[in-house]
PDB file of C-alpha atoms and ligand atoms in Angstrom:
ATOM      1  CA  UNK A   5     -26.122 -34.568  25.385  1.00 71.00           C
ATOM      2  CA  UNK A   6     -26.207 -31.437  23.388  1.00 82.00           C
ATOM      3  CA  UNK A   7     -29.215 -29.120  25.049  1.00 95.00           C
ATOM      4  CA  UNK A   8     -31.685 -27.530  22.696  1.00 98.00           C
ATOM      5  CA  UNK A   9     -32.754 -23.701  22.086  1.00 98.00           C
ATOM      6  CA  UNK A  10     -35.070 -22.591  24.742  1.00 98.00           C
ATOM      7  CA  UNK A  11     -38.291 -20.585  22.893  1.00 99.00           C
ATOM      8  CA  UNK A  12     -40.086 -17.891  25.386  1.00 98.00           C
ATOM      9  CA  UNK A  13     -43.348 -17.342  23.981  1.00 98.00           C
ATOM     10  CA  UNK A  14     -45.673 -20.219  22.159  1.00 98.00           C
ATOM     11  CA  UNK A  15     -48.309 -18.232  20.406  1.00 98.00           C
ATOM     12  CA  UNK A  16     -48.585 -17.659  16.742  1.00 98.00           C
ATOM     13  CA  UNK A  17     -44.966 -15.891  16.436  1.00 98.00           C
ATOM     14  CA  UNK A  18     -43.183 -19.045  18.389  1.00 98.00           C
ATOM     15  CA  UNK A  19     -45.377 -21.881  15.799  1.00 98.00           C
ATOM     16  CA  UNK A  20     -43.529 -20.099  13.072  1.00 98.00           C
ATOM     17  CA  UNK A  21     -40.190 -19.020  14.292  1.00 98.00           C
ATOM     18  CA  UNK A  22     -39.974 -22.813  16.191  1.00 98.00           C
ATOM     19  CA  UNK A  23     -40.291 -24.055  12.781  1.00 98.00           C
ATOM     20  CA  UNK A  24     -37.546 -21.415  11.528  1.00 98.00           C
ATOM     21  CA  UNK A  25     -34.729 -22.750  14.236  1.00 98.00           C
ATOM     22  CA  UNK A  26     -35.865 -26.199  12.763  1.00 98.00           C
ATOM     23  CA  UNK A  27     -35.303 -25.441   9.481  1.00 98.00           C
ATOM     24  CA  UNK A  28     -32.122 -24.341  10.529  1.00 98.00           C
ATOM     25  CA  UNK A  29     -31.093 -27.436  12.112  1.00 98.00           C
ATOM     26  CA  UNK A  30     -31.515 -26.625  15.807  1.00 98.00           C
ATOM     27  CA  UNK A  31     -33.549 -28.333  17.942  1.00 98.00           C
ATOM     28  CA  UNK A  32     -36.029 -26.653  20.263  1.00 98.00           C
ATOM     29  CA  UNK A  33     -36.531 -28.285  23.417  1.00 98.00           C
ATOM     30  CA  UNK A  34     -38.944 -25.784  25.063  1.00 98.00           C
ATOM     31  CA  UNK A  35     -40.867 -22.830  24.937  1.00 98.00           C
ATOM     32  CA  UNK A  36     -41.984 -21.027  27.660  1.00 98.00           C
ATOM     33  CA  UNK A  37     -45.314 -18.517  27.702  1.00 98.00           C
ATOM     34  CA  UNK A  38     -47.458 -16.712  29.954  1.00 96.00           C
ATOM     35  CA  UNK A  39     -49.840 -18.836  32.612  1.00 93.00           C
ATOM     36  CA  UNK A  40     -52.741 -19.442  30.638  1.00 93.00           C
ATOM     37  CA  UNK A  41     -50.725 -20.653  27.695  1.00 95.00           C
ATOM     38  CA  UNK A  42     -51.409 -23.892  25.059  1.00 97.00           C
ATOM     39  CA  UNK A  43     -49.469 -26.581  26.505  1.00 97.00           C
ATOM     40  CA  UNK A  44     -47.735 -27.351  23.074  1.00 98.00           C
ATOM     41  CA  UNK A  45     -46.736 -25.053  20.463  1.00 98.00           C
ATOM     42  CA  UNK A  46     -45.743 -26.875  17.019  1.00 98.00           C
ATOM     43  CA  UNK A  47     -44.949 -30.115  18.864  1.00 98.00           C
ATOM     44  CA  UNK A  48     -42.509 -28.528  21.683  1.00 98.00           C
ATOM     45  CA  UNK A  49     -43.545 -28.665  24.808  1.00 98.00           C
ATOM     46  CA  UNK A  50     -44.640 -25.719  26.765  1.00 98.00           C
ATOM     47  CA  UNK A  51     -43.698 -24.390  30.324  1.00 98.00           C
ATOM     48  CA  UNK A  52     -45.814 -21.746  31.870  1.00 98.00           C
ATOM     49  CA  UNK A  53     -44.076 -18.860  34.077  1.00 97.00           C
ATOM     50  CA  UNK A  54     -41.278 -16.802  33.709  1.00 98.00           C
ATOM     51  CA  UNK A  55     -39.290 -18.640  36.344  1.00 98.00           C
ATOM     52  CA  UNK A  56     -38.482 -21.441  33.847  1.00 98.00           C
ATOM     53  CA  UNK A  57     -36.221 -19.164  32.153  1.00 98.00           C
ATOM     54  CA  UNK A  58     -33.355 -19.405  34.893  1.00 98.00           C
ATOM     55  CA  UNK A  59     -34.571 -22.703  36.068  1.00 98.00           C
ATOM     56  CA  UNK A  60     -33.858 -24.505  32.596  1.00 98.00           C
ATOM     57  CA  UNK A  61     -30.436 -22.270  32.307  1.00 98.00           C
ATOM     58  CA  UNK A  62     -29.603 -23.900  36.037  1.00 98.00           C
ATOM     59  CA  UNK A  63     -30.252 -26.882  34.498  1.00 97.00           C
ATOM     60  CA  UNK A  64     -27.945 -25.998  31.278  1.00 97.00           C
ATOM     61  CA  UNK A  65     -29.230 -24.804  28.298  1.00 98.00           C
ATOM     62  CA  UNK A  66     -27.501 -21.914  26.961  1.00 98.00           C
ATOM     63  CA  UNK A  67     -28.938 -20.702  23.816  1.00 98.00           C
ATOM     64  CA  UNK A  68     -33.119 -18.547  23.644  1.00 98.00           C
ATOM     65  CA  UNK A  69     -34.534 -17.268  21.417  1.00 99.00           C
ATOM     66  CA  UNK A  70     -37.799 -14.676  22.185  1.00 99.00           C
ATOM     67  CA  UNK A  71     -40.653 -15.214  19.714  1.00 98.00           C
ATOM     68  CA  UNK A  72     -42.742 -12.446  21.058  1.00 98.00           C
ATOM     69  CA  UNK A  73     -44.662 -10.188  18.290  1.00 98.00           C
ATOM     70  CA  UNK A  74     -44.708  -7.638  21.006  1.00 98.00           C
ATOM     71  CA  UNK A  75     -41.580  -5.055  20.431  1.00 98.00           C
ATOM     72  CA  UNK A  76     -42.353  -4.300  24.381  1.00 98.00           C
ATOM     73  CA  UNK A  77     -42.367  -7.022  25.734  1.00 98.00           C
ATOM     74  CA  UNK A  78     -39.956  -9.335  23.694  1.00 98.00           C
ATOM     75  CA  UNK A  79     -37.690  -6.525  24.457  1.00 98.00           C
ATOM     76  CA  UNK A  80     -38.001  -7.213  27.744  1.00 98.00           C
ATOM     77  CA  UNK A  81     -38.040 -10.779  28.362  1.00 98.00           C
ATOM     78  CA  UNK A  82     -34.746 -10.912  25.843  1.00 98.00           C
ATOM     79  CA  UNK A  83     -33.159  -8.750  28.967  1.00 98.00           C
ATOM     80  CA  UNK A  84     -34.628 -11.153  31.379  1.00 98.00           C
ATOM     81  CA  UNK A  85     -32.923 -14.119  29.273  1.00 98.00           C
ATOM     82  CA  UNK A  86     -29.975 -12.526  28.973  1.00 98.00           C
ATOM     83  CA  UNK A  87     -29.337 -11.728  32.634  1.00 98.00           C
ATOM     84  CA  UNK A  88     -29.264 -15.508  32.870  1.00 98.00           C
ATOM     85  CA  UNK A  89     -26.384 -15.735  30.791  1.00 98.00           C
ATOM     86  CA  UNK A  90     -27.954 -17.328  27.722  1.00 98.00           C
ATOM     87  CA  UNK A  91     -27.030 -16.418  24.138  1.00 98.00           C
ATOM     88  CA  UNK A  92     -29.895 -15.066  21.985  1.00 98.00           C
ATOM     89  CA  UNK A  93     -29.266 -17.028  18.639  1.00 98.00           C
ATOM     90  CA  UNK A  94     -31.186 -15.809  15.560  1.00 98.00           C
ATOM     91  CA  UNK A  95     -34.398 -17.572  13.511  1.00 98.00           C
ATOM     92  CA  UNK A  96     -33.669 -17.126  10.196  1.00 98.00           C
ATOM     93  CA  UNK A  97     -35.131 -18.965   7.499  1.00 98.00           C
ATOM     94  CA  UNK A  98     -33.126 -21.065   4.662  1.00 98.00           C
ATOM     95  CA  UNK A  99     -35.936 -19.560   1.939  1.00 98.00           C
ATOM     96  CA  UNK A 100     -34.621 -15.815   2.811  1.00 98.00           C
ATOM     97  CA  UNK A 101     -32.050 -13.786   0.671  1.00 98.00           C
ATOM     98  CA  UNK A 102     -29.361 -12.359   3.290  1.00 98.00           C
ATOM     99  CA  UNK A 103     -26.712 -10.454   0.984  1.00 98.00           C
ATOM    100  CA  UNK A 104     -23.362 -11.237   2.607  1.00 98.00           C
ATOM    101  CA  UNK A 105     -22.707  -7.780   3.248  1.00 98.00           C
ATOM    102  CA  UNK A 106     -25.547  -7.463   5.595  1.00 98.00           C
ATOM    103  CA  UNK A 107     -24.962  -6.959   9.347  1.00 98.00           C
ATOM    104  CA  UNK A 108     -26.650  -8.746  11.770  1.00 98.00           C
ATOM    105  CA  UNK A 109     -27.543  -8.512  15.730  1.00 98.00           C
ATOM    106  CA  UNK A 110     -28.615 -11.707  17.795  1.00 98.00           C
ATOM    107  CA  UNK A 111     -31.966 -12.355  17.938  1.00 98.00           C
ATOM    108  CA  UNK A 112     -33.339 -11.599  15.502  1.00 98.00           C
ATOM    109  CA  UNK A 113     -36.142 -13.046  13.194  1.00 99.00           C
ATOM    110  CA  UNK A 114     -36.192 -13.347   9.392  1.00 99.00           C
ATOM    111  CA  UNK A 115     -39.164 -15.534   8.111  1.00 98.00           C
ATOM    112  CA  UNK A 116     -39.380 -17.156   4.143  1.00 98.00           C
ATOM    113  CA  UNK A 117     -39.076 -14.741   1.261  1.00 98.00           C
ATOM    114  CA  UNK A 118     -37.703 -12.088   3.070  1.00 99.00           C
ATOM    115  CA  UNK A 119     -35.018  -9.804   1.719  1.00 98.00           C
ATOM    116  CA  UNK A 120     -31.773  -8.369   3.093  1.00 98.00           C
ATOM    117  CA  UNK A 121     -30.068  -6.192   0.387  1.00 98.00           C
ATOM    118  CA  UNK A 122     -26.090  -5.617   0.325  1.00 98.00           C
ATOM    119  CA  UNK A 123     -24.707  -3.388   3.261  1.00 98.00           C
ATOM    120  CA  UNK A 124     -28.073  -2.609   5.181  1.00 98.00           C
ATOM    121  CA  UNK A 125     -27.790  -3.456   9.176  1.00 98.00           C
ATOM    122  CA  UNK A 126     -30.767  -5.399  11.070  1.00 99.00           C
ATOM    123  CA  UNK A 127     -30.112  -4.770  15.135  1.00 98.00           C
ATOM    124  CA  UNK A 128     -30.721  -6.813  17.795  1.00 98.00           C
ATOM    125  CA  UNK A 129     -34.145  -8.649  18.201  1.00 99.00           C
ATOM    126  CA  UNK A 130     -35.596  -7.367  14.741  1.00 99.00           C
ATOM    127  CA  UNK A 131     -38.652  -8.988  12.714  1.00 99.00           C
ATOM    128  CA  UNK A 132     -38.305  -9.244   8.871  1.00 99.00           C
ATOM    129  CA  UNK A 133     -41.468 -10.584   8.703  1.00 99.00           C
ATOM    130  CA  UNK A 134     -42.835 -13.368   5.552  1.00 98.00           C
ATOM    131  CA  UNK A 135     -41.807 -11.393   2.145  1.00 98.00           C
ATOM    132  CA  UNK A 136     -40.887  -8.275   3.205  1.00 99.00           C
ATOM    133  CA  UNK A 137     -38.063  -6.565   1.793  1.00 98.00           C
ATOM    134  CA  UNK A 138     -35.190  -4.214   3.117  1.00 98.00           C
ATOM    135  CA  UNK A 139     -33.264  -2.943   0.072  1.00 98.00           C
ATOM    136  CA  UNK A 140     -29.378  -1.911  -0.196  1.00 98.00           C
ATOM    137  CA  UNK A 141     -28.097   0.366   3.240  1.00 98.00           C
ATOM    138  CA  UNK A 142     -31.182   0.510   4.727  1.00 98.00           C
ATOM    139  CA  UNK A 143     -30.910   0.952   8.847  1.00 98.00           C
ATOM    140  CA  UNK A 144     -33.402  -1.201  10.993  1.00 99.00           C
ATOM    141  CA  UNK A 145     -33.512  -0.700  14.883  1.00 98.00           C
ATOM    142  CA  UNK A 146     -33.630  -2.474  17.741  1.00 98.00           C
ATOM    143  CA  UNK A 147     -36.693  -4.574  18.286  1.00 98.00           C
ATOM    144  CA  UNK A 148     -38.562  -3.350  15.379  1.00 99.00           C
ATOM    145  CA  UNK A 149     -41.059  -5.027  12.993  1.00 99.00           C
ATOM    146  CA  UNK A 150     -41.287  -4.979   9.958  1.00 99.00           C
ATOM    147  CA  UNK A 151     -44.588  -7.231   9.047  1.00 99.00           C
ATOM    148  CA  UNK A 152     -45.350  -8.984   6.180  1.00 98.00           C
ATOM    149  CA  UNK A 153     -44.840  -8.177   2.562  1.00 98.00           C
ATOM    150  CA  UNK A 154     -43.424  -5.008   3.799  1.00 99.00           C
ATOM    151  CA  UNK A 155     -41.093  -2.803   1.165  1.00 98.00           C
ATOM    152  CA  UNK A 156     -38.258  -0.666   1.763  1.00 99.00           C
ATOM    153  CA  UNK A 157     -36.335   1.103  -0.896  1.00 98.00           C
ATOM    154  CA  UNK A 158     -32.566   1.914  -0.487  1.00 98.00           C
ATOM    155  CA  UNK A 159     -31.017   3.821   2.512  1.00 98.00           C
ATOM    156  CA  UNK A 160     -34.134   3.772   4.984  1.00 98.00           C
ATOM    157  CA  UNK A 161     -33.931   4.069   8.386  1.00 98.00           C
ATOM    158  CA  UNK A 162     -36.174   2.643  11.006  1.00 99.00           C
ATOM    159  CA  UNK A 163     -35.501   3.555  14.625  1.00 98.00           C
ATOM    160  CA  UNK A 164     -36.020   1.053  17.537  1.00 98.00           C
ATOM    161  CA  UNK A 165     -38.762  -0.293  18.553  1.00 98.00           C
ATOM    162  CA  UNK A 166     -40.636   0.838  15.454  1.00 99.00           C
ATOM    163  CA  UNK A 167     -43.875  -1.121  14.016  1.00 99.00           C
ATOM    164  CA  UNK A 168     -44.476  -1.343  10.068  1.00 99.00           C
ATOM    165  CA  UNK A 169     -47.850  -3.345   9.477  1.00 98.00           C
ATOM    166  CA  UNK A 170     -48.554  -5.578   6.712  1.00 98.00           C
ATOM    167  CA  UNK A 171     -48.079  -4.251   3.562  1.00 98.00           C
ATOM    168  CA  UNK A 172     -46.201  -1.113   3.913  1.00 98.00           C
ATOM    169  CA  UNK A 173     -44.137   0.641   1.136  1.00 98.00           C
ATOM    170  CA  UNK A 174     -41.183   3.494   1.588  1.00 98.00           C
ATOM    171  CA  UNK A 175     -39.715   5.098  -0.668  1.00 98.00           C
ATOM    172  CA  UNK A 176     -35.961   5.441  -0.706  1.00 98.00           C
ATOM    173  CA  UNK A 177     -34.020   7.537   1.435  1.00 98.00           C
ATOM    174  CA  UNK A 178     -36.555   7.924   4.218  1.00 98.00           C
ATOM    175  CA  UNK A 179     -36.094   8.077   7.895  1.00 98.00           C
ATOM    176  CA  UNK A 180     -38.656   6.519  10.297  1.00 98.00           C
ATOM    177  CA  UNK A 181     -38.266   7.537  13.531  1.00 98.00           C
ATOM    178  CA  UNK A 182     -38.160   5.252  16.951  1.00 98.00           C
ATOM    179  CA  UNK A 183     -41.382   3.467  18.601  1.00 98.00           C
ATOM    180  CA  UNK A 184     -43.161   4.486  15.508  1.00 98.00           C
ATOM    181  CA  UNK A 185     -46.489   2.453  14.301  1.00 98.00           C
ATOM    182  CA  UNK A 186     -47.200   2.434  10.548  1.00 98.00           C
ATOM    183  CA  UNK A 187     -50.882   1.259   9.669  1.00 98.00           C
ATOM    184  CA  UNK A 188     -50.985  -1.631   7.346  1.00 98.00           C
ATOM    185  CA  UNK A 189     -50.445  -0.462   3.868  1.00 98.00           C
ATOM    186  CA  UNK A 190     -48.851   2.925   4.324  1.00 98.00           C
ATOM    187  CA  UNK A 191     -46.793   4.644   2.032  1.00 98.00           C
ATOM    188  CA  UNK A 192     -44.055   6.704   3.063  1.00 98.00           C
ATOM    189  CA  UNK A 193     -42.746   9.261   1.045  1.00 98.00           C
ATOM    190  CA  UNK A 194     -41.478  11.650   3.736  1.00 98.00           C
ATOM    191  CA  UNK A 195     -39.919  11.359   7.210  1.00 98.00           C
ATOM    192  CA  UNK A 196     -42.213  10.120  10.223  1.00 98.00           C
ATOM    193  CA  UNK A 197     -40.563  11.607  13.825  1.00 98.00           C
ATOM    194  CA  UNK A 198     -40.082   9.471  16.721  1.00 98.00           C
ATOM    195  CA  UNK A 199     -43.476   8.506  18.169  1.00 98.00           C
ATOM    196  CA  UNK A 200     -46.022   8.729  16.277  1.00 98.00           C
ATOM    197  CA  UNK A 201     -48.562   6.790  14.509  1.00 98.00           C
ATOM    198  CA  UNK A 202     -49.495   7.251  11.206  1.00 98.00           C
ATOM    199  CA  UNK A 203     -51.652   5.639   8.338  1.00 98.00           C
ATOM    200  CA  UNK A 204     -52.323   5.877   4.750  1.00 98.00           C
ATOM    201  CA  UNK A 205     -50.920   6.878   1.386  1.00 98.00           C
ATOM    202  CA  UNK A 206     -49.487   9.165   1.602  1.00 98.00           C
ATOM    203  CA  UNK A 207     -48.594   8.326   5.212  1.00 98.00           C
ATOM    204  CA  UNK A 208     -50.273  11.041   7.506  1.00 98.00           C
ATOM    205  CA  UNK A 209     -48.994  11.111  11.272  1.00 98.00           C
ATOM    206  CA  UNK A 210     -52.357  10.702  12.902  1.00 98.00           C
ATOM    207  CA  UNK A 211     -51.235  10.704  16.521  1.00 93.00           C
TER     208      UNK A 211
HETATM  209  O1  JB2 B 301     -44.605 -12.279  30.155  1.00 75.80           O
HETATM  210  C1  JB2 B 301     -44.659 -13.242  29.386  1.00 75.80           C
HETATM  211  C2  JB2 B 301     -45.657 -13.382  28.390  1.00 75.80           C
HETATM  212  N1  JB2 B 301     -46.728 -12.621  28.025  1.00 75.80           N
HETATM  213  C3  JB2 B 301     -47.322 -13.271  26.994  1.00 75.80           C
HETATM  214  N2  JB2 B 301     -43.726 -14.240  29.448  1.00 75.80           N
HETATM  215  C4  JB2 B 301     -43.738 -15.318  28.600  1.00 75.80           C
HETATM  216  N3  JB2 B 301     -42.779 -16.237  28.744  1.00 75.80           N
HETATM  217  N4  JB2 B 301     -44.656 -15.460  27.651  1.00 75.80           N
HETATM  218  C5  JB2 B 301     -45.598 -14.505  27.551  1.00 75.80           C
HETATM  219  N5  JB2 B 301     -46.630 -14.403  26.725  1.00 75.80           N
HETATM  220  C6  JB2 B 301     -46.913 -15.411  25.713  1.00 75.80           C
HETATM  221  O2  JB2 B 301     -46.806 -14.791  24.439  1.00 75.80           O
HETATM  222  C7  JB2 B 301     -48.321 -15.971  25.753  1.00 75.80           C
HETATM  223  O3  JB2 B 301     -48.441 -16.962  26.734  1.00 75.80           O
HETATM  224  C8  JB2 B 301     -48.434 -16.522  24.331  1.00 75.80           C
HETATM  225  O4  JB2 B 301     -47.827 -17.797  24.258  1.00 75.80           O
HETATM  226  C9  JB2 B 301     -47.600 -15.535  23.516  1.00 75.80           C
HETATM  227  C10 JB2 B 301     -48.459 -14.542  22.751  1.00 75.80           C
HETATM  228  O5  JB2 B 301     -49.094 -15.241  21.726  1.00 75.80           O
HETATM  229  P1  JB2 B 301     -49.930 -14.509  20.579  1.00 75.80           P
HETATM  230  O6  JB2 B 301     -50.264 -15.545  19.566  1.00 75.80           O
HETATM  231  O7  JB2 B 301     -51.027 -13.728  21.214  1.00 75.80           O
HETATM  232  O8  JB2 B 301     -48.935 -13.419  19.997  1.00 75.80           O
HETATM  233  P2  JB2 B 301     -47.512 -13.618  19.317  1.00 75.80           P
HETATM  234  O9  JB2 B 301     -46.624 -12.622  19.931  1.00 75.80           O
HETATM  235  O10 JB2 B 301     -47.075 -15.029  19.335  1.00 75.80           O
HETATM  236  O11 JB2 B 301     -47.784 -13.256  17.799  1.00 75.80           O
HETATM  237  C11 JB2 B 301     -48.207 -11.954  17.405  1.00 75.80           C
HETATM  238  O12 JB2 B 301     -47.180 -11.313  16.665  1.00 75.80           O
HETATM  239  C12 JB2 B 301     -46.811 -12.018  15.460  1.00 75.80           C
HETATM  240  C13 JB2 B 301     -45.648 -11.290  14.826  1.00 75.80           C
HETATM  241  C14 JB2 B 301     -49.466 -12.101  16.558  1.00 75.80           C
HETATM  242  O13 JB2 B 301     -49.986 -10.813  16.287  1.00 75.80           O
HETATM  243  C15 JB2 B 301     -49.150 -12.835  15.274  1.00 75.80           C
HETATM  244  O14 JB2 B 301     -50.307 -12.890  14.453  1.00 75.80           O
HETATM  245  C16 JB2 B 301     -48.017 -12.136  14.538  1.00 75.80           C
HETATM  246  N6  JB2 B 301     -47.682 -12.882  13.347  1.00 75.80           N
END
């Protein structure tokens, strides 16, 4: 029989992108989370320790996906899964508007409403969090997030690891640097270097 997707994490991120893979079609057989975790998340049931991961690809299932909010540590764990040998499939949901020109790495997730405009590249292991919106040849990084309701204009560039909290607006042509955090409802209207964290609107690097 065909083996499910195997989810690592089973907090709030896993409910919703277990119920992405669904609406996709795919069946999720586990998840697996930290030791004190619930022991069902959205129905699937829930293994505790990172040793399931190449104990359930021993016992062969080949496809993960790592629903981790965390840039860090999904980062991290998506390593861990891939040294097993499994592929990282994406979680991308049915009610988002990918433009065919888009480029896509593996695991990455894209929640309902959310935008993809024509030619802009999402890496590996990206969030395009509930209604947010990446315009035409924009650049997101590895691992970033870019949270809900989130707007970016044409030809932005977000560098890996990179946080954008709820809300946040950029105009077009601006360059975001990498492990950046953006307070919720910033606006940028000039470039933010590597780093940093910064808040407000304007956006002002704060530290
Ligand atoms: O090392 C780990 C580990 N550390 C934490 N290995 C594994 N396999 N799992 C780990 N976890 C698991 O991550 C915990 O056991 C728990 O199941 C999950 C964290 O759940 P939490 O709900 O705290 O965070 P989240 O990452 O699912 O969601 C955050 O990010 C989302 C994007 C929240 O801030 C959400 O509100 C947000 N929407």
């Amino acid at each position: 029989m065909q083996k499910g997707v195997v989810v690592i994490g089973a907090g709030g991120h896993a409910k919703v992108c277990v119920e992405l893979l669904r609406a996709m079609g795919a069946e999720v057989d586990y998840c697996i989370g930290g030791d004190s975790s619930v022991r069902t998340c959205v129905g699937v049931p829930v293994l505790h320790g990172d040793e399931h991961i190449g104990r359930l690809r021993e016992s062969g299932y080949q496809s993960a996906f790592v629903a981790i909010g965390s840039n860090r540590l999904r980062e991290k764990l998506a390593a861990t899964v891939v040294e097993h040998g499994y592929c990282l499939v994406n979680a991308i949901s049915p009610l988002a508007v990918i433009s065919p020109s888009a480029r896509l790495g593996s695991g990455i997730a894209i929640m309902a409403g959310a935008i993809v405009n024509a030619e802009s590249t999402v890496a590996d292991l990206a969030i395009i969090n509930t209604g947010a919106t990446v315009d035409h040849d924009c650049n997101i990084g590895r691992a970033v997030h870019i949270a809900p309701q989130c707007g970016l204009a044409g030809n932005v560039s977000v560098g890996d690891g990179s946080f954008l909290g709820i809300g946040c607006k950029v105009i077009p042509e601006q360059s975001i640097g990498a492990n950046v955090v953006l307070g919720a409802g910033s606006v940028v209207i000039s470039p933010i270097p590597d780093g940093v964290t910064a808040v407000g609107v304007p956006a002002r690097v704060i530290r």
